[in-house]
């Protein structure tokens, strides 16, 4: 962290860096980069920062693969700054010792970004959740929120119509995908175990506040037990607008402090790094650890599938999605998740088959229906998409597919959905407004909010947009390798 006496923002070359949040701008546009090492190097410009010091200040002693993570972080900084390791203008490497920031800086800039476009968008008010809310769920940006475990910043869980944990049953009741059975239950006080299980039951019925209370009561009775804190974190992350993100961070910290091998907690860490910070390297590290300590946790493998999907790693994504389904074979949601993975990888027929089966098993599932609709459109079978939608979004005189996606836009416009700015991209592209879809993705990239942004690089609906010059701004914001198709 920068010393408390340091100015909050500094300028160097064409860049401006907020030392409090780690946010970087290049000529008024946001640039994604690893916040912790960037802040340390810039705050101590001109001074050699030892590799061992970076390790302690970012990862501590517990991170086993810190050298690879540090190498990737420095590489990401150079990519963001368009810098060279052999002829550096910003970050100089001192072999086997450390790094030094060598560019001159101007300190003491105003606290607000220079571009008005970068001011945070007003929060979307949330009312009673609707089916489309679960399709368009979003997380607010948490760039610069306090670090967990000496720099392992977290990203927030996103609920989207595939690859994630919030589900609704046939009655529309929200269900957490699977808060895993608590480890070492035999060692837990019976009353604490009863309260924990009661919390899971209440959560399955959609009684979120009551469930959270039971989990906290269980944590009070069993202060050394990690499971209640993991469950509390998951509940807090399910709230609208990312309002519980900071509280969830504390809960994750408490869970892992009690059990460093809590796979559920590591999974949440991975999902938060992915969808809040867009830290793909950090997410992989957390999920790799989650898979090592919880190899039979289907939720972990489904999230691995999501990460591999957005990175364009087809084989790895399918292996992970199928492993999740093999571990949880009776779950309708897993089948639909596999369908979505196949859809994003362009395998329309297979995706349609899996999602149709999921919709047959759970006819009121909104993400199964959306998957069938989009897979049908991918295959050019608009009439099949219309048949699935019939009754779900009927408007007199309006073609069913158009009515279905227009309703999603109307809910966003009316503030009745929790969707981010990027949530408008899918309905706009289906409704024949590619420029509007690209505008929505760019707003999401600036806000660093919305699952649609990373998935746009692999979603077949956006194949044409990816050739547009402005789509390169989305790619730069994500700071991912080019997707393999």
Coordinates of C-alpha atoms in Angstrom, one line a residue:
X1 CA 0.0 0.0 0.0
X2 CA 1.1 3.5 -0.6
X3 CA 2.1 5.5 2.5
X4 CA -0.7 7.5 4.0
X5 CA 1.1 10.8 3.1
X6 CA 1.1 9.9 -0.6
X7 CA -1.2 11.9 -2.9
X8 CA -4.3 9.9 -3.9
X9 CA -3.6 10.2 -7.6
X10 CA -0.5 10.6 -9.8
X11 CA 0.1 11.2 -13.5
X12 CA 2.9 9.8 -15.6
X13 CA 3.3 10.0 -19.4
X14 CA -0.3 9.6 -20.8
X15 CA -1.5 7.8 -17.7
X16 CA -3.2 8.6 -14.4
X17 CA -3.2 6.2 -11.4
X18 CA -5.4 6.3 -8.3
X19 CA -3.1 5.1 -5.5
X20 CA -6.1 4.4 -3.3
X21 CA -8.1 2.2 -5.7
X22 CA -5.4 1.1 -8.1
X23 CA -7.5 2.3 -11.1
X24 CA -5.6 3.4 -14.1
X25 CA -6.6 5.7 -16.9
X26 CA -4.9 6.4 -20.3
X27 CA -6.1 9.7 -21.8
X28 CA -9.4 9.4 -19.9
X29 CA -10.1 5.8 -20.7
X30 CA -9.9 3.0 -18.1
X31 CA -7.1 0.5 -18.4
X32 CA -7.1 -2.9 -16.6
X33 CA -4.0 -3.9 -14.7
X34 CA -3.1 -5.7 -11.4
X35 CA -3.8 -3.0 -8.7
X36 CA -1.6 -4.1 -5.9
X37 CA 1.8 -4.3 -7.5
X38 CA 1.0 -1.2 -9.6
X39 CA 0.2 0.9 -6.6
X40 CA 3.3 -0.3 -4.7
X41 CA 5.7 0.4 -7.7
X42 CA 4.3 3.8 -8.6
X43 CA 4.0 5.0 -4.9
X44 CA 7.7 4.2 -4.5
X45 CA 8.8 5.5 -7.9
X46 CA 12.6 5.6 -8.3
X47 CA 13.1 3.1 -5.5
X48 CA 14.0 -0.6 -5.9
X49 CA 11.2 -2.8 -4.6
X50 CA 12.6 -6.2 -3.8
X51 CA 10.8 -9.3 -5.0
X52 CA 10.6 -10.6 -1.5
X53 CA 8.9 -7.3 -0.3
X54 CA 6.4 -7.6 -3.1
X55 CA 5.6 -11.1 -2.1
X56 CA 5.1 -10.2 1.6
X57 CA 3.0 -7.1 0.8
X58 CA 0.8 -8.8 -1.8
X59 CA 0.6 -12.5 -1.0
X60 CA 2.3 -13.1 2.4
X61 CA 3.9 -16.4 3.2
X62 CA 0.9 -18.6 2.4
X63 CA 0.9 -18.2 -1.4
X64 CA 2.9 -21.1 -2.8
X65 CA 3.1 -20.1 -6.5
X66 CA 3.9 -16.4 -5.8
X67 CA 6.8 -16.2 -8.3
X68 CA 4.6 -17.2 -11.3
X69 CA 1.9 -14.8 -10.0
X70 CA 4.4 -11.9 -9.6
X71 CA 5.8 -12.6 -13.1
X72 CA 2.4 -12.5 -14.6
X73 CA 1.4 -9.4 -12.7
X74 CA 4.5 -7.5 -13.9
X75 CA 3.9 -8.7 -17.5
X76 CA 0.3 -7.5 -17.2
X77 CA 1.5 -4.1 -16.0
X78 CA 3.8 -3.9 -19.0
X79 CA 1.0 -4.8 -21.4
X80 CA -1.3 -2.2 -19.9
X81 CA 1.4 0.5 -20.2
X82 CA 2.7 -0.7 -23.6
X83 CA 6.1 -1.1 -22.0
X84 CA 9.1 -3.3 -22.9
X85 CA 11.1 -5.4 -20.5
X86 CA 14.3 -4.9 -22.6
X87 CA 13.9 -1.2 -23.1
X88 CA 11.6 -0.1 -20.3
X89 CA 10.0 3.3 -20.0
X90 CA 8.1 2.6 -16.9
X91 CA 9.0 -0.6 -15.0
X92 CA 12.7 -1.6 -14.9
X93 CA 13.7 -5.1 -13.9
X94 CA 16.8 -5.7 -11.7
X95 CA 17.6 -9.3 -12.3
X96 CA 17.0 -11.6 -9.3
X97 CA 16.4 -8.5 -7.1
X98 CA 13.2 -6.7 -7.9
X99 CA 11.6 -3.9 -9.9
X100 CA 11.8 -0.1 -10.0
X101 CA 9.3 2.4 -11.5
X102 CA 11.5 4.8 -13.5
X103 CA 9.0 7.2 -15.2
X104 CA 8.8 10.7 -13.8
X105 CA 5.4 11.3 -12.0
X106 CA 3.3 14.4 -11.2
X107 CA 1.6 14.0 -7.9
X108 CA -1.4 15.6 -6.1
X109 CA -4.0 15.5 -8.9
X110 CA -7.7 16.1 -8.2
X111 CA -9.5 13.2 -6.7
X112 CA -11.9 12.7 -9.7
X113 CA -10.9 11.3 -13.1
X114 CA -10.4 13.8 -15.8
X115 CA -13.0 12.2 -18.1
X116 CA -16.7 12.7 -17.2
X117 CA -17.4 9.4 -18.9
X118 CA -15.6 7.6 -16.1
X119 CA -17.9 8.8 -13.3
X120 CA -19.8 5.8 -11.9
X121 CA -23.2 5.3 -13.3
X122 CA -26.1 5.7 -10.8
X123 CA -27.2 2.5 -9.2
X124 CA -30.1 0.8 -10.7
X125 CA -32.9 0.7 -8.1
X126 CA -34.1 -2.8 -7.4
X127 CA -37.6 -3.7 -6.6
X128 CA -39.2 -7.1 -6.3
X129 CA -37.1 -9.6 -8.3
X130 CA -38.5 -10.8 -11.5
X131 CA -37.5 -13.7 -13.8
X132 CA -35.5 -11.3 -16.0
X133 CA -33.7 -10.0 -12.9
X134 CA -32.0 -13.3 -12.5
X135 CA -31.1 -13.3 -16.1
X136 CA -29.7 -9.8 -15.9
X137 CA -28.2 -9.8 -12.4
X138 CA -25.1 -7.6 -12.0
X139 CA -22.4 -6.7 -9.6
X140 CA -21.1 -3.2 -9.0
X141 CA -17.4 -2.5 -9.4
X142 CA -15.2 -3.0 -6.4
X143 CA -11.9 -1.9 -7.8
X144 CA -9.8 -0.6 -5.0
X145 CA -11.9 -2.1 -2.2
X146 CA -9.7 -3.2 0.6
X147 CA -7.6 -6.3 0.0
X148 CA -8.1 -9.7 1.6
X149 CA -5.1 -11.7 2.9
X150 CA -2.5 -9.0 2.1
X151 CA -3.6 -8.2 -1.4
X152 CA -5.7 -11.1 -2.6
X153 CA -8.5 -8.8 -3.6
X154 CA -11.9 -10.4 -4.3
X155 CA -14.4 -10.1 -7.1
X156 CA -18.1 -10.4 -6.7
X157 CA -20.3 -13.3 -7.7
X158 CA -22.4 -12.6 -10.7
X159 CA -25.6 -14.4 -11.3
X160 CA -26.3 -15.0 -15.0
X161 CA -28.5 -17.5 -16.8
X162 CA -25.7 -20.0 -16.9
X163 CA -22.5 -21.2 -15.2
X164 CA -23.4 -19.8 -11.7
X165 CA -25.1 -20.7 -8.6
X166 CA -28.4 -18.8 -8.0
X167 CA -31.3 -20.8 -9.4
X168 CA -35.1 -20.7 -9.2
X169 CA -37.3 -23.7 -8.8
X170 CA -40.7 -24.2 -10.6
X171 CA -42.4 -21.8 -8.1
X172 CA -39.8 -19.1 -8.8
X173 CA -38.2 -19.5 -5.4
X174 CA -34.5 -18.5 -5.4
X175 CA -32.1 -21.4 -4.6
X176 CA -28.4 -21.2 -3.9
X177 CA -26.8 -23.7 -6.3
X178 CA -25.1 -25.7 -3.6
X179 CA -23.6 -24.4 -0.5
X180 CA -21.5 -27.5 0.2
X181 CA -22.1 -29.8 3.2
X182 CA -20.1 -28.6 6.0
X183 CA -16.7 -30.2 6.6
X184 CA -16.0 -31.9 9.9
X185 CA -19.7 -31.8 10.9
X186 CA -19.1 -34.6 13.5
X187 CA -16.9 -32.2 15.5
X188 CA -19.4 -29.4 15.5
X189 CA -21.8 -28.7 18.4
X190 CA -25.2 -30.2 17.6
X191 CA -27.1 -27.0 18.0
X192 CA -24.7 -25.1 15.7
X193 CA -25.1 -27.9 13.1
X194 CA -28.9 -27.7 13.4
X195 CA -28.9 -24.0 12.9
X196 CA -26.6 -24.3 9.9
X197 CA -28.8 -26.9 8.2
X198 CA -31.9 -24.9 9.0
X199 CA -30.2 -21.9 7.3
X200 CA -29.7 -24.0 4.2
X201 CA -33.3 -25.0 4.3
X202 CA -34.5 -21.4 4.6
X203 CA -32.2 -20.3 1.9
X204 CA -33.7 -22.9 -0.4
X205 CA -37.1 -21.4 0.2
X206 CA -35.9 -17.9 -0.6
X207 CA -35.9 -16.7 3.1
X208 CA -32.5 -15.0 2.7
X209 CA -32.6 -12.8 5.9
X210 CA -33.8 -15.7 8.1
X211 CA -31.1 -18.0 6.6
X212 CA -28.4 -15.4 7.3
X213 CA -29.5 -15.1 10.9
X214 CA -29.3 -18.9 11.4
X215 CA -25.8 -19.0 9.8
X216 CA -24.6 -16.2 12.2
X217 CA -26.1 -18.0 15.2
X218 CA -24.3 -21.2 14.1
X219 CA -21.0 -19.2 13.8
X220 CA -21.5 -17.8 17.3
X221 CA -22.0 -21.3 18.7
X222 CA -19.1 -22.8 16.8
X223 CA -16.5 -20.0 16.6
X224 CA -13.8 -22.2 15.0
X225 CA -16.1 -23.6 12.2
X226 CA -15.6 -22.1 8.7
X227 CA -18.8 -23.3 7.0
X228 CA -21.2 -20.7 8.5
X229 CA -18.9 -17.9 7.4
X230 CA -18.7 -19.3 3.8
X231 CA -22.5 -19.5 3.7
X232 CA -22.8 -15.9 5.1
X233 CA -20.5 -14.7 2.4
X234 CA -22.5 -16.3 -0.3
X235 CA -25.7 -14.9 1.0
X236 CA -24.3 -11.4 1.2
X237 CA -23.0 -11.6 -2.3
X238 CA -26.5 -12.5 -3.6
X239 CA -27.8 -9.0 -2.6
X240 CA -28.7 -6.5 -5.3
X241 CA -26.2 -3.9 -6.5
X242 CA -23.2 -5.5 -4.7
X243 CA -24.3 -3.9 -1.4
X244 CA -22.9 -6.8 0.6
X245 CA -19.5 -7.1 -1.1
X246 CA -17.5 -5.5 1.7
X247 CA -19.3 -7.6 4.3
X248 CA -18.7 -10.7 2.2
X249 CA -15.0 -10.0 2.1
X250 CA -14.9 -10.0 5.9
X251 CA -16.8 -13.3 6.0
X252 CA -14.5 -14.9 3.5
X253 CA -11.5 -13.8 5.5
X254 CA -13.1 -15.4 8.6
X255 CA -13.9 -18.6 6.8
X256 CA -10.4 -19.1 5.5
X257 CA -8.8 -18.1 8.7
X258 CA -10.7 -21.0 10.3
X259 CA -10.0 -23.5 7.6
X260 CA -7.5 -22.7 4.8
X261 CA -8.8 -25.7 2.9
X262 CA -12.4 -24.6 2.8
X263 CA -13.2 -25.3 -0.9
X264 CA -16.4 -23.3 -0.7
X265 CA -14.6 -20.2 0.4
X266 CA -11.9 -20.6 -2.2
X267 CA -14.6 -20.9 -4.9
X268 CA -16.2 -17.7 -3.8
X269 CA -12.7 -16.1 -3.9
X270 CA -12.3 -17.2 -7.4
X271 CA -15.7 -16.0 -8.6
X272 CA -15.2 -12.6 -6.9
X273 CA -11.8 -12.2 -8.5
X274 CA -13.4 -13.0 -11.9
X275 CA -16.5 -10.9 -11.9
X276 CA -15.6 -7.9 -9.7
X277 CA -11.9 -7.3 -10.4
X278 CA -11.6 -9.1 -13.8
X279 CA -8.4 -10.5 -12.4
X280 CA -8.2 -13.7 -14.5
X281 CA -4.8 -14.8 -13.2
X282 CA -5.9 -14.4 -9.6
X283 CA -9.1 -16.2 -10.3
X284 CA -7.3 -19.1 -11.8
X285 CA -5.0 -19.3 -8.7
X286 CA -8.0 -19.4 -6.4
X287 CA -9.9 -21.9 -8.4
X288 CA -6.9 -24.1 -8.8
X289 CA -6.6 -24.2 -5.0
X290 CA -10.3 -24.8 -4.7
X291 CA -10.1 -27.8 -7.0
X292 CA -7.1 -29.2 -5.1
X293 CA -8.9 -29.0 -1.7
X294 CA -12.3 -29.8 -3.1
X295 CA -12.0 -32.0 -6.2
X296 CA -15.5 -33.3 -5.8
X297 CA -17.1 -29.9 -5.6
X298 CA -19.3 -29.5 -8.7
X299 CA -19.6 -25.7 -8.1
X300 CA -15.9 -25.3 -8.3
X301 CA -15.7 -27.1 -11.7
X302 CA -18.6 -25.1 -13.1
X303 CA -16.8 -21.9 -12.2
X304 CA -13.7 -23.3 -13.8
X305 CA -15.8 -23.9 -16.9
X306 CA -16.9 -20.3 -16.9
X307 CA -13.3 -19.0 -16.6
X308 CA -12.1 -21.3 -19.4
X309 CA -15.1 -20.3 -21.6
X310 CA -14.4 -16.6 -21.4
X311 CA -10.7 -17.3 -22.1
X312 CA -11.7 -19.2 -25.2
X313 CA -10.2 -22.5 -24.0
X314 CA -12.7 -24.9 -25.5
X315 CA -11.3 -28.2 -24.5
X316 CA -10.7 -27.1 -20.9
X317 CA -14.1 -25.5 -20.6
X318 CA -15.9 -28.7 -21.8
X319 CA -13.9 -30.9 -19.5
X320 CA -14.7 -28.8 -16.5
X321 CA -18.4 -28.4 -17.4
X322 CA -18.8 -32.2 -17.9
X323 CA -17.0 -32.9 -14.7
X324 CA -19.4 -30.7 -12.9
X325 CA -22.3 -32.5 -14.4
X326 CA -20.7 -35.9 -13.6
X327 CA -20.4 -34.8 -9.9
X328 CA -24.0 -33.6 -9.8
X329 CA -25.8 -35.7 -12.3
X330 CA -29.3 -35.3 -11.1
X331 CA -29.1 -31.5 -11.2
X332 CA -31.2 -29.8 -13.9
X333 CA -29.1 -26.7 -13.5
X334 CA -25.9 -28.6 -14.3
X335 CA -27.3 -29.8 -17.5
X336 CA -28.3 -26.3 -18.5
X337 CA -24.9 -25.0 -17.4
X338 CA -23.4 -27.5 -19.8
X339 CA -25.7 -26.3 -22.5
X340 CA -24.6 -22.8 -22.0
X341 CA -21.0 -23.8 -22.2
X342 CA -21.7 -25.6 -25.5
X343 CA -23.5 -22.5 -26.8
X344 CA -20.7 -20.1 -26.0
X345 CA -18.3 -22.5 -27.8
X346 CA -20.5 -22.4 -30.9
X347 CA -21.9 -25.9 -30.6
X348 CA -25.5 -25.0 -31.3
X349 CA -27.0 -28.5 -31.8
X350 CA -25.5 -29.9 -28.6
X351 CA -26.3 -26.8 -26.7
X352 CA -29.9 -26.9 -27.8
X353 CA -30.3 -30.6 -26.9
X354 CA -28.9 -30.0 -23.3
X355 CA -31.0 -26.9 -22.7
X356 CA -34.2 -28.4 -24.1
X357 CA -33.8 -31.3 -21.8
X358 CA -33.2 -28.9 -18.9
X359 CA -36.3 -26.9 -19.8
X360 CA -38.4 -30.1 -20.0
X361 CA -37.3 -31.1 -16.5
X362 CA -37.8 -27.6 -15.2
X363 CA -40.3 -25.7 -17.4
X364 CA -40.2 -22.5 -15.4
X365 CA -36.4 -22.2 -15.5
X366 CA -35.6 -18.7 -17.0
X367 CA -32.0 -19.5 -17.8
X368 CA -33.0 -22.8 -19.5
X369 CA -35.5 -20.9 -21.6
X370 CA -33.0 -18.2 -22.5
X371 CA -30.4 -20.9 -23.5
X372 CA -32.9 -22.6 -25.8
X373 CA -33.8 -19.3 -27.3
X374 CA -30.2 -18.2 -28.0
X375 CA -29.2 -21.7 -29.2
X376 CA -32.1 -21.7 -31.6
X377 CA -31.2 -18.3 -32.9
X378 CA -27.6 -19.5 -33.3
X379 CA -28.9 -22.3 -35.5
X380 CA -31.1 -19.9 -37.5
X381 CA -34.3 -21.4 -36.1
X382 CA -36.2 -18.4 -35.0
X383 CA -39.5 -20.3 -35.2
X384 CA -38.2 -22.7 -32.5
X385 CA -37.2 -19.8 -30.3
X386 CA -40.7 -18.3 -30.8
X387 CA -42.3 -21.6 -29.8
X388 CA -40.4 -21.7 -26.5
X389 CA -41.1 -18.0 -25.7
X390 CA -44.9 -18.3 -26.5
X391 CA -46.8 -17.4 -23.3
X392 CA -43.7 -15.9 -21.6
X393 CA -43.6 -12.6 -23.4
X394 CA -46.7 -12.3 -25.6
X395 CA -47.5 -8.9 -27.1
X396 CA -50.4 -8.5 -29.5
X397 CA -49.1 -8.0 -33.0
X398 CA -45.4 -8.4 -32.1
X399 CA -43.3 -11.3 -33.1
X400 CA -42.5 -13.4 -29.9
X401 CA -38.7 -13.2 -30.1
X402 CA -38.8 -9.4 -30.5
X403 CA -41.3 -9.1 -27.7
X404 CA -39.3 -11.2 -25.4
X405 CA -36.1 -9.2 -25.8
X406 CA -37.9 -5.9 -25.9
X407 CA -39.3 -6.7 -22.5
X408 CA -35.8 -7.1 -21.1
X409 CA -34.9 -3.6 -22.5
X410 CA -38.1 -2.2 -21.0
X411 CA -37.3 -3.6 -17.6
X412 CA -33.8 -2.1 -17.7
X413 CA -35.2 1.3 -18.9
X414 CA -37.8 1.3 -16.1
X415 CA -35.3 0.5 -13.4
X416 CA -37.2 -2.7 -12.6
X417 CA -34.2 -4.9 -13.3
X418 CA -30.8 -5.3 -11.6
X419 CA -29.0 -5.4 -14.9
X420 CA -25.9 -3.4 -15.6
X421 CA -25.4 -1.1 -18.6
X422 CA -24.0 -4.1 -20.5
X423 CA -27.2 -6.0 -19.9
X424 CA -28.8 -4.2 -22.9
X425 CA -26.2 -5.7 -25.3
X426 CA -27.9 -9.1 -25.9
X427 CA -31.4 -7.8 -26.5
X428 CA -30.1 -5.0 -28.7
X429 CA -28.1 -7.4 -30.9
X430 CA -31.1 -9.7 -31.3
X431 CA -33.4 -6.8 -32.1
X432 CA -31.0 -5.7 -34.9
X433 CA -29.2 -2.8 -33.2
X434 CA -25.5 -3.7 -33.3
X435 CA -24.4 -0.2 -32.7
X436 CA -26.5 0.0 -29.6
X437 CA -25.2 -3.4 -28.4
X438 CA -21.6 -2.2 -28.8
X439 CA -22.4 1.0 -26.9
X440 CA -23.8 -1.1 -24.1
X441 CA -20.7 -3.3 -24.0
X442 CA -18.4 -0.2 -24.0
X443 CA -20.4 1.3 -21.1
X444 CA -20.1 -1.9 -19.2
X445 CA -16.3 -2.0 -19.9
X446 CA -16.0 1.6 -18.6
X447 CA -18.0 0.7 -15.5
X448 CA -16.2 -2.6 -15.2
X449 CA -19.6 -4.2 -14.6
X450 CA -21.7 -6.9 -16.2
X451 CA -21.0 -10.5 -17.1
X452 CA -22.0 -9.7 -20.6
X453 CA -18.7 -7.9 -21.2
X454 CA -16.3 -10.9 -20.8
X455 CA -18.8 -13.3 -22.4
X456 CA -19.2 -11.0 -25.4
X457 CA -15.8 -12.1 -26.6
X458 CA -17.1 -15.7 -27.1
X459 CA -20.9 -15.3 -27.4
X460 CA -21.8 -16.2 -31.0
X461 CA -24.4 -13.4 -31.1
X462 CA -21.5 -10.9 -31.0
X463 CA -19.3 -12.5 -33.6
X464 CA -19.9 -9.6 -36.1
X465 CA -19.1 -7.0 -33.4
X466 CA -15.8 -8.5 -32.6
X467 CA -14.5 -7.2 -36.0
X468 CA -15.4 -3.6 -35.1
X469 CA -12.5 -1.3 -34.1
X470 CA -14.4 -0.2 -31.0
X471 CA -14.6 -3.8 -29.7
X472 CA -10.8 -3.5 -29.2
X473 CA -11.6 -1.2 -26.3
X474 CA -13.6 -3.9 -24.7
X475 CA -10.7 -6.4 -25.1
X476 CA -8.3 -3.9 -23.6
X477 CA -10.6 -3.3 -20.6
X478 CA -10.7 -7.1 -20.0
X479 CA -7.0 -7.6 -20.5
X480 CA -7.4 -11.2 -21.6
X481 CA -5.6 -13.2 -24.2
X482 CA -7.3 -13.4 -27.6
X483 CA -10.1 -16.0 -27.5
X484 CA -9.4 -19.2 -29.5
X485 CA -12.3 -20.2 -31.7

